Amino acid sequence: MSSPDDTQPTISRTDDGSPTLHSARFDQHYHNPKGALSESRHVFWEHARLPKRLTQADTPISIFEVGLGSGLNLFMLLNEIRALKKAGSKIPSSIQYTAVEAFPIPLNTAFQLGFDEVFEHINTKDVEQIFSDLHPGLHTISFDKELQVHLWAGLFDEFVPPEIILPFTTIWQDAFSPDANPDLWTDDVFRKLKRWSAPEVIMTTYCAAVRARAAMCVSGWHVARAEGALFKREMTVAALDESLLSDYKRVNEKRYAQRWADGEFQ
Ligand SMILES: C[S@@+](CC[C@H](N)C(=O)[O-])C[C@H]1O[C@@H](n2cnc3c(N)ncnc32)[C@H](O)[C@@H]1O
């Protein structure tokens, strides 16, 4: 008799009705239990300024997500693109979305999440296209005319981005917390992300940990505090061009970088 695979995530509903997963491997939820979709809209949509950027038809968009996970953020993007098109808005002719994922979820879990019911413009075929064959390596999937999805099934550390997707203009840093998933919050990670990014890049994350912000600062990112989603006090917005952070209160970047360099977070 086969025993249940206890490394596979389990599904739960969050308070806004949208689904999330719980990872036994990391002992964490993939999203805020108070509202997965509400948090994603706040952190990865509004603060990433995508509503504005997506309607600037001539601006190329290349989004990089650290952790595909359930695909919620990707389906949010695809849903918004389709909604904008339906409303007759002009959107960029080429939108690239790239994500890394070391532990892809099985297709049946992806179906059970029910994204076709959460999002008006997502159907089960979309879910199948993403999750049906995520064997290790790089997969490229085209959606509609505008969106190309590139999925690296493997560790972030082993990912080498193909030139065609560079530079990134948006980064969604959606790893598990720095305590649970420290590999994805190091200075090396943020240096790589900087190297792969365009001058106008905006990086957002739900995380407000000093340790995460310090790793960003020591790697050359400008870092600011923003109001968190769903009663969380803060989240983080980072950029290479500091003028993009003029609406936010900045952290003390020199001090944070020094604290990292002094080994306070090792
Ligand atoms: C918080 S979840 C991401 C949630 C996701 N953005 C969503 O919308 O569902 C973090 C993800 O990072 C993945 N992960 C953890 N360590 C990784 C690594 N070293 N390389 C690539 N992916 C990793 C986990 O398997 C998990 O799916």
mmCIF file of C-alpha atoms and ligand atoms in Angstrom:
data_model
loop_
_atom_site.group_PDB
_atom_site.id
_atom_site.type_symbol
_atom_site.label_atom_id
_atom_site.label_comp_id
_atom_site.label_asym_id
_atom_site.label_seq_id
_atom_site.Cartn_x
_atom_site.Cartn_y
_atom_site.Cartn_z
ATOM 1 C CA MET A 1 0.000 0.000 0.000
ATOM 2 C CA SER A 2 1.403 3.407 -0.884
ATOM 3 C CA SER A 3 1.565 6.005 1.889
ATOM 4 C CA PRO A 4 0.395 9.592 1.261
ATOM 5 C CA ASP A 5 3.196 11.891 0.099
ATOM 6 C CA ASP A 6 3.617 14.262 3.032
ATOM 7 C CA THR A 7 5.853 16.609 1.043
ATOM 8 C CA GLN A 8 2.878 17.575 -1.156
ATOM 9 C CA PRO A 9 1.142 20.821 -0.211
ATOM 10 C CA THR A 10 -2.451 20.819 0.998
ATOM 11 C CA ILE A 11 -5.181 23.246 -0.071
ATOM 12 C CA SER A 12 -7.011 25.691 2.148
ATOM 13 C CA ARG A 13 -9.361 28.659 1.560
ATOM 14 C CA THR A 14 -8.314 32.113 2.681
ATOM 15 C CA ASP A 15 -10.682 34.676 4.187
ATOM 16 C CA ASP A 16 -11.392 36.430 0.849
ATOM 17 C CA GLY A 17 -12.512 33.105 -0.682
ATOM 18 C CA SER A 18 -9.384 32.586 -2.788
ATOM 19 C CA PRO A 19 -7.370 29.399 -2.313
ATOM 20 C CA THR A 20 -3.875 28.853 -1.021
ATOM 21 C CA LEU A 21 -1.588 25.951 -0.215
ATOM 22 C CA HIS A 22 0.238 24.902 2.887
ATOM 23 C CA SER A 23 3.735 23.517 2.437
ATOM 24 C CA ALA A 24 4.714 20.699 4.775
ATOM 25 C CA ARG A 25 8.288 20.986 3.502
ATOM 26 C CA PHE A 26 8.597 24.642 4.620
ATOM 27 C CA ASP A 27 5.769 24.575 7.178
ATOM 28 C CA GLN A 28 4.273 27.756 5.722
ATOM 29 C CA HIS A 29 1.273 28.919 3.759
ATOM 30 C CA TYR A 30 1.946 30.090 0.205
ATOM 31 C CA HIS A 31 -0.093 33.254 0.870
ATOM 32 C CA ASN A 32 -1.624 35.259 3.670
ATOM 33 C CA PRO A 33 -4.466 33.175 5.190
ATOM 34 C CA LYS A 34 -6.439 36.436 5.528
ATOM 35 C CA GLY A 35 -6.715 36.678 1.723
ATOM 36 C CA ALA A 36 -4.418 35.219 -0.925
ATOM 37 C CA LEU A 37 -5.736 37.195 -3.868
ATOM 38 C CA SER A 38 -6.206 40.411 -1.892
ATOM 39 C CA GLU A 39 -2.575 40.248 -0.803
ATOM 40 C CA SER A 40 -1.329 39.524 -4.321
ATOM 41 C CA ARG A 41 -3.270 42.444 -5.768
ATOM 42 C CA HIS A 42 -1.847 44.784 -3.169
ATOM 43 C CA VAL A 43 1.779 43.613 -3.190
ATOM 44 C CA PHE A 44 2.414 42.350 -6.696
ATOM 45 C CA TRP A 45 -0.072 44.363 -8.691
ATOM 46 C CA GLU A 46 -0.683 47.810 -7.238
ATOM 47 C CA HIS A 47 2.739 48.426 -5.687
ATOM 48 C CA ALA A 48 4.478 46.950 -8.740
ATOM 49 C CA ARG A 49 2.601 49.661 -10.720
ATOM 50 C CA LEU A 50 1.410 47.107 -13.217
ATOM 51 C CA PRO A 51 -1.994 48.742 -13.839
ATOM 52 C CA LYS A 52 -0.108 51.739 -15.266
ATOM 53 C CA ARG A 53 2.699 49.832 -16.961
ATOM 54 C CA LEU A 54 0.324 47.404 -18.663
ATOM 55 C CA THR A 55 -1.533 50.185 -20.367
ATOM 56 C CA GLN A 56 1.612 51.839 -21.718
ATOM 57 C CA ALA A 57 1.428 49.972 -24.980
ATOM 58 C CA ASP A 58 4.989 50.594 -26.155
ATOM 59 C CA THR A 59 6.767 49.586 -22.975
ATOM 60 C CA PRO A 60 8.124 46.031 -22.954
ATOM 61 C CA ILE A 61 7.261 44.144 -19.787
ATOM 62 C CA SER A 62 9.257 41.259 -18.391
ATOM 63 C CA ILE A 63 8.166 39.948 -15.005
ATOM 64 C CA PHE A 64 10.269 37.583 -12.921
ATOM 65 C CA GLU A 65 8.682 35.707 -10.039
ATOM 66 C CA VAL A 66 10.667 33.969 -7.322
ATOM 67 C CA GLY A 67 8.423 30.947 -6.669
ATOM 68 C CA LEU A 68 5.609 30.021 -9.094
ATOM 69 C CA GLY A 69 3.931 28.052 -6.315
ATOM 70 C CA SER A 70 0.211 27.660 -6.941
ATOM 71 C CA GLY A 71 0.353 29.967 -9.978
ATOM 72 C CA LEU A 72 -2.013 32.465 -8.331
ATOM 73 C CA ASN A 73 0.088 35.478 -9.327
ATOM 74 C CA LEU A 74 0.524 34.239 -12.879
ATOM 75 C CA PHE A 75 -3.223 33.637 -13.280
ATOM 76 C CA MET A 76 -3.898 37.089 -11.842
ATOM 77 C CA LEU A 77 -1.651 38.509 -14.594
ATOM 78 C CA LEU A 78 -3.275 36.475 -17.367
ATOM 79 C CA ASN A 79 -6.735 37.381 -16.103
ATOM 80 C CA GLU A 80 -5.897 41.116 -16.057
ATOM 81 C CA ILE A 81 -4.415 40.981 -19.563
ATOM 82 C CA ARG A 82 -7.578 39.361 -20.890
ATOM 83 C CA ALA A 83 -9.817 41.797 -18.988
ATOM 84 C CA LEU A 84 -7.905 44.780 -20.410
ATOM 85 C CA LYS A 85 -8.149 43.402 -23.925
ATOM 86 C CA LYS A 86 -11.858 42.757 -23.511
ATOM 87 C CA ALA A 87 -12.309 46.360 -22.383
ATOM 88 C CA GLY A 88 -10.532 47.517 -25.556
ATOM 89 C CA SER A 89 -7.345 48.809 -23.843
ATOM 90 C CA LYS A 90 -4.136 48.774 -25.789
ATOM 91 C CA ILE A 91 -1.523 46.671 -24.006
ATOM 92 C CA PRO A 92 2.145 45.938 -24.765
ATOM 93 C CA SER A 93 2.488 43.558 -27.715
ATOM 94 C CA SER A 94 4.997 41.418 -25.837
ATOM 95 C CA ILE A 95 4.740 40.547 -22.166
ATOM 96 C CA GLN A 96 7.180 38.030 -20.720
ATOM 97 C CA TYR A 97 6.565 36.262 -17.425
ATOM 98 C CA THR A 98 9.282 34.023 -15.977
ATOM 99 C CA ALA A 99 9.182 32.044 -12.737
ATOM 100 C CA VAL A 100 11.413 29.576 -10.966
ATOM 101 C CA GLU A 101 9.939 26.704 -8.988
ATOM 102 C CA ALA A 102 11.953 23.970 -7.292
ATOM 103 C CA PHE A 103 8.958 21.879 -6.220
ATOM 104 C CA PRO A 104 6.167 22.145 -8.815
ATOM 105 C CA ILE A 105 2.733 21.108 -7.603
ATOM 106 C CA PRO A 106 0.986 18.174 -9.295
ATOM 107 C CA LEU A 107 -1.637 18.921 -11.948
ATOM 108 C CA ASN A 108 -4.496 17.518 -9.856
ATOM 109 C CA THR A 109 -3.619 19.919 -6.991
ATOM 110 C CA ALA A 110 -3.567 22.792 -9.494
ATOM 111 C CA PHE A 111 -7.049 21.811 -10.742
ATOM 112 C CA GLN A 112 -8.378 21.509 -7.191
ATOM 113 C CA LEU A 113 -7.325 25.094 -6.453
ATOM 114 C CA GLY A 114 -10.193 26.132 -8.751
ATOM 115 C CA PHE A 115 -8.634 29.197 -10.398
ATOM 116 C CA ASP A 116 -11.206 28.914 -13.179
ATOM 117 C CA GLU A 117 -13.777 29.914 -10.556
ATOM 118 C CA VAL A 118 -11.640 32.569 -8.862
ATOM 119 C CA PHE A 119 -10.876 34.440 -12.109
ATOM 120 C CA GLU A 120 -13.424 35.382 -14.749
ATOM 121 C CA HIS A 121 -11.025 34.918 -17.664
ATOM 122 C CA ILE A 122 -9.150 31.778 -16.584
ATOM 123 C CA ASN A 123 -10.218 28.295 -17.618
ATOM 124 C CA THR A 124 -9.052 24.797 -16.789
ATOM 125 C CA LYS A 125 -7.139 24.587 -20.087
ATOM 126 C CA ASP A 126 -4.919 27.458 -18.872
ATOM 127 C CA VAL A 127 -4.228 25.581 -15.648
ATOM 128 C CA GLU A 128 -3.417 22.444 -17.598
ATOM 129 C CA GLN A 129 -1.027 24.290 -19.908
ATOM 130 C CA ILE A 130 1.007 25.485 -16.931
ATOM 131 C CA PHE A 131 1.062 22.435 -14.706
ATOM 132 C CA SER A 132 0.704 19.389 -16.964
ATOM 133 C CA ASP A 133 4.343 18.721 -17.722
ATOM 134 C CA LEU A 134 6.647 20.523 -15.299
ATOM 135 C CA HIS A 135 9.600 18.151 -15.498
ATOM 136 C CA PRO A 136 12.979 19.695 -14.558
ATOM 137 C CA GLY A 137 14.238 22.334 -16.990
ATOM 138 C CA LEU A 138 12.946 25.386 -18.849
ATOM 139 C CA HIS A 139 9.454 25.401 -20.381
ATOM 140 C CA THR A 140 8.053 28.120 -22.612
ATOM 141 C CA ILE A 141 4.308 28.395 -23.090
ATOM 142 C CA SER A 142 2.499 31.034 -25.166
ATOM 143 C CA PHE A 143 -0.799 32.460 -24.022
ATOM 144 C CA ASP A 144 -2.953 34.399 -26.422
ATOM 145 C CA LYS A 145 -0.839 36.645 -28.604
ATOM 146 C CA GLU A 146 0.890 38.806 -26.033
ATOM 147 C CA LEU A 147 1.992 36.668 -23.110
ATOM 148 C CA GLN A 148 4.894 34.268 -23.100
ATOM 149 C CA VAL A 149 5.441 32.240 -19.945
ATOM 150 C CA HIS A 150 8.852 30.773 -19.118
ATOM 151 C CA LEU A 151 8.995 28.320 -16.231
ATOM 152 C CA TRP A 152 12.209 27.028 -14.748
ATOM 153 C CA ALA A 153 11.399 23.823 -12.897
ATOM 154 C CA GLY A 154 14.443 23.702 -10.669
ATOM 155 C CA LEU A 155 16.378 25.640 -8.081
ATOM 156 C CA PHE A 156 16.794 29.386 -8.396
ATOM 157 C CA ASP A 157 20.551 28.915 -8.028
ATOM 158 C CA GLU A 158 20.681 26.790 -11.157
ATOM 159 C CA PHE A 159 18.619 29.112 -13.334
ATOM 160 C CA VAL A 160 20.359 30.890 -16.208
ATOM 161 C CA PRO A 161 17.885 33.257 -17.873
ATOM 162 C CA PRO A 162 17.841 33.193 -21.674
ATOM 163 C CA GLU A 163 18.714 36.592 -23.220
ATOM 164 C CA ILE A 164 15.256 36.946 -24.770
ATOM 165 C CA ILE A 165 13.585 37.494 -21.381
ATOM 166 C CA LEU A 166 16.124 40.039 -20.112
ATOM 167 C CA PRO A 167 16.097 42.600 -18.703
ATOM 168 C CA PHE A 168 13.387 42.175 -16.073
ATOM 169 C CA THR A 169 11.194 45.217 -15.524
ATOM 170 C CA THR A 170 9.223 43.750 -12.591
ATOM 171 C CA ILE A 171 10.326 41.332 -9.903
ATOM 172 C CA TRP A 172 7.887 39.524 -7.644
ATOM 173 C CA GLN A 173 9.940 38.238 -4.706
ATOM 174 C CA ASP A 174 7.441 35.710 -3.349
ATOM 175 C CA ALA A 175 9.665 33.137 -1.652
ATOM 176 C CA PHE A 176 8.658 31.732 1.729
ATOM 177 C CA SER A 177 9.845 33.862 4.646
ATOM 178 C CA PRO A 178 13.591 34.454 5.191
ATOM 179 C CA ASP A 179 13.475 32.227 8.294
ATOM 180 C CA ALA A 180 11.904 29.307 6.428
ATOM 181 C CA ASN A 181 13.552 29.788 3.022
ATOM 182 C CA PRO A 182 16.857 31.669 3.687
ATOM 183 C CA ASP A 183 18.480 30.549 0.382
ATOM 184 C CA LEU A 184 16.215 32.919 -1.532
ATOM 185 C CA TRP A 185 16.945 36.029 0.550
ATOM 186 C CA THR A 186 20.740 36.294 0.330
ATOM 187 C CA ASP A 187 22.895 39.084 -1.072
ATOM 188 C CA ASP A 188 23.889 36.719 -3.904
ATOM 189 C CA VAL A 189 20.242 36.338 -4.902
ATOM 190 C CA PHE A 190 19.651 40.093 -4.915
ATOM 191 C CA ARG A 191 22.887 40.731 -6.830
ATOM 192 C CA LYS A 192 21.762 38.321 -9.514
ATOM 193 C CA LEU A 193 18.343 39.946 -9.671
ATOM 194 C CA LYS A 194 20.009 43.336 -10.022
ATOM 195 C CA ARG A 195 22.244 42.097 -12.837
ATOM 196 C CA TRP A 196 19.217 40.726 -14.709
ATOM 197 C CA SER A 197 17.119 43.877 -14.319
ATOM 198 C CA ALA A 198 16.337 46.987 -16.357
ATOM 199 C CA PRO A 199 17.033 50.443 -14.852
ATOM 200 C CA GLU A 200 13.255 50.947 -14.431
ATOM 201 C CA VAL A 201 12.722 47.687 -12.542
ATOM 202 C CA ILE A 202 10.434 47.594 -9.518
ATOM 203 C CA MET A 203 10.782 44.702 -7.087
ATOM 204 C CA THR A 204 8.026 44.074 -4.553
ATOM 205 C CA THR A 205 7.602 41.587 -1.753
ATOM 206 C CA TYR A 206 5.161 41.003 1.091
ATOM 207 C CA CYS A 207 8.207 40.638 3.367
ATOM 208 C CA ALA A 208 9.276 43.448 5.682
ATOM 209 C CA ALA A 209 12.058 41.624 7.559
ATOM 210 C CA VAL A 210 15.152 43.732 8.264
ATOM 211 C CA ARG A 211 17.291 40.817 7.169
ATOM 212 C CA ALA A 212 15.654 40.731 3.719
ATOM 213 C CA ARG A 213 15.927 44.492 3.329
ATOM 214 C CA ALA A 214 19.571 44.439 4.431
ATOM 215 C CA ALA A 215 20.412 41.804 1.798
ATOM 216 C CA MET A 216 18.794 44.035 -0.831
ATOM 217 C CA CYS A 217 20.667 47.146 0.368
ATOM 218 C CA VAL A 218 24.090 45.502 0.396
ATOM 219 C CA SER A 219 23.447 44.307 -3.171
ATOM 220 C CA GLY A 220 22.835 47.807 -4.494
ATOM 221 C CA TRP A 221 19.035 48.059 -4.385
ATOM 222 C CA HIS A 222 17.258 51.167 -3.120
ATOM 223 C CA VAL A 223 14.702 50.003 -0.589
ATOM 224 C CA ALA A 224 11.499 51.487 0.799
ATOM 225 C CA ARG A 225 8.696 50.632 3.177
ATOM 226 C CA ALA A 226 5.098 50.465 1.981
ATOM 227 C CA GLU A 227 1.901 49.765 3.811
ATOM 228 C CA GLY A 228 1.348 46.006 4.066
ATOM 229 C CA ALA A 229 -1.683 44.132 2.803
ATOM 230 C CA LEU A 230 -4.545 43.048 5.066
ATOM 231 C CA PHE A 231 -3.529 44.633 8.357
ATOM 232 C CA LYS A 232 0.154 43.773 7.984
ATOM 233 C CA ARG A 233 2.108 46.812 9.031
ATOM 234 C CA GLU A 234 4.597 46.892 6.160
ATOM 235 C CA MET A 235 5.802 45.344 2.909
ATOM 236 C CA THR A 236 8.880 46.232 0.833
ATOM 237 C CA VAL A 237 9.329 47.983 -2.513
ATOM 238 C CA ALA A 238 12.808 48.169 -4.088
ATOM 239 C CA ALA A 239 14.204 49.748 -7.238
ATOM 240 C CA LEU A 240 17.487 50.571 -8.958
ATOM 241 C CA ASP A 241 16.287 54.060 -9.888
ATOM 242 C CA GLU A 242 15.548 55.834 -6.628
ATOM 243 C CA SER A 243 13.155 58.284 -8.267
ATOM 244 C CA LEU A 244 10.710 55.365 -8.520
ATOM 245 C CA LEU A 245 10.551 55.294 -4.726
ATOM 246 C CA SER A 246 9.729 58.961 -4.223
ATOM 247 C CA ASP A 247 6.240 58.148 -2.878
ATOM 248 C CA TYR A 248 7.633 55.908 -0.134
ATOM 249 C CA LYS A 249 9.625 56.201 3.066
ATOM 250 C CA ARG A 250 13.086 54.764 2.472
ATOM 251 C CA VAL A 251 14.971 52.533 4.873
ATOM 252 C CA ASN A 252 18.419 53.591 6.065
ATOM 253 C CA GLU A 253 20.228 51.794 3.259
ATOM 254 C CA LYS A 254 23.772 52.491 4.426
ATOM 255 C CA ARG A 255 23.053 51.229 7.901
ATOM 256 C CA TYR A 256 21.243 48.119 6.695
ATOM 257 C CA ALA A 257 24.063 47.323 4.246
ATOM 258 C CA GLN A 258 26.594 47.723 7.052
ATOM 259 C CA ARG A 259 24.616 45.416 9.331
ATOM 260 C CA TRP A 260 24.622 42.775 6.581
ATOM 261 C CA ALA A 261 28.342 43.278 5.916
ATOM 262 C CA ASP A 262 29.011 42.929 9.672
ATOM 263 C CA GLY A 263 27.453 39.458 9.538
ATOM 264 C CA GLU A 264 24.505 40.275 11.780
ATOM 265 C CA PHE A 265 22.161 38.068 9.740
ATOM 266 C CA GLN A 266 24.414 35.075 8.983
HETATM 267 C C1 LIG B 1 5.388 31.412 -1.078
HETATM 268 S S1 LIG B 1 5.498 30.198 -2.305
HETATM 269 C C2 LIG B 1 5.144 31.076 -3.793
HETATM 270 C C3 LIG B 1 3.695 31.421 -3.978
HETATM 271 C C4 LIG B 1 3.369 31.722 -5.422
HETATM 272 N N1 LIG B 1 3.960 32.936 -5.895
HETATM 273 C C5 LIG B 1 1.889 31.661 -5.693
HETATM 274 O O1 LIG B 1 1.338 32.602 -6.304
HETATM 275 O O2 LIG B 1 1.285 30.643 -5.331
HETATM 276 C C6 LIG B 1 7.263 29.994 -2.490
HETATM 277 C C7 LIG B 1 7.635 29.005 -3.572
HETATM 278 O O3 LIG B 1 9.067 28.984 -3.723
HETATM 279 C C8 LIG B 1 9.461 27.658 -4.024
HETATM 280 N N2 LIG B 1 10.897 27.520 -3.685
HETATM 281 C C9 LIG B 1 11.439 27.374 -2.451
HETATM 282 N N3 LIG B 1 12.785 27.316 -2.522
HETATM 283 C C10 LIG B 1 13.098 27.435 -3.853
HETATM 284 C C11 LIG B 1 14.337 27.477 -4.564
HETATM 285 N N4 LIG B 1 15.523 27.378 -3.941
HETATM 286 N N5 LIG B 1 14.305 27.624 -5.908
HETATM 287 C C12 LIG B 1 13.114 27.736 -6.552
HETATM 288 N N6 LIG B 1 11.896 27.701 -5.925
HETATM 289 C C13 LIG B 1 11.893 27.562 -4.591
HETATM 290 C C14 LIG B 1 8.543 26.819 -3.162
HETATM 291 O O4 LIG B 1 8.444 25.494 -3.616
HETATM 292 C C15 LIG B 1 7.218 27.580 -3.266
HETATM 293 O O5 LIG B 1 6.422 27.092 -4.307
#
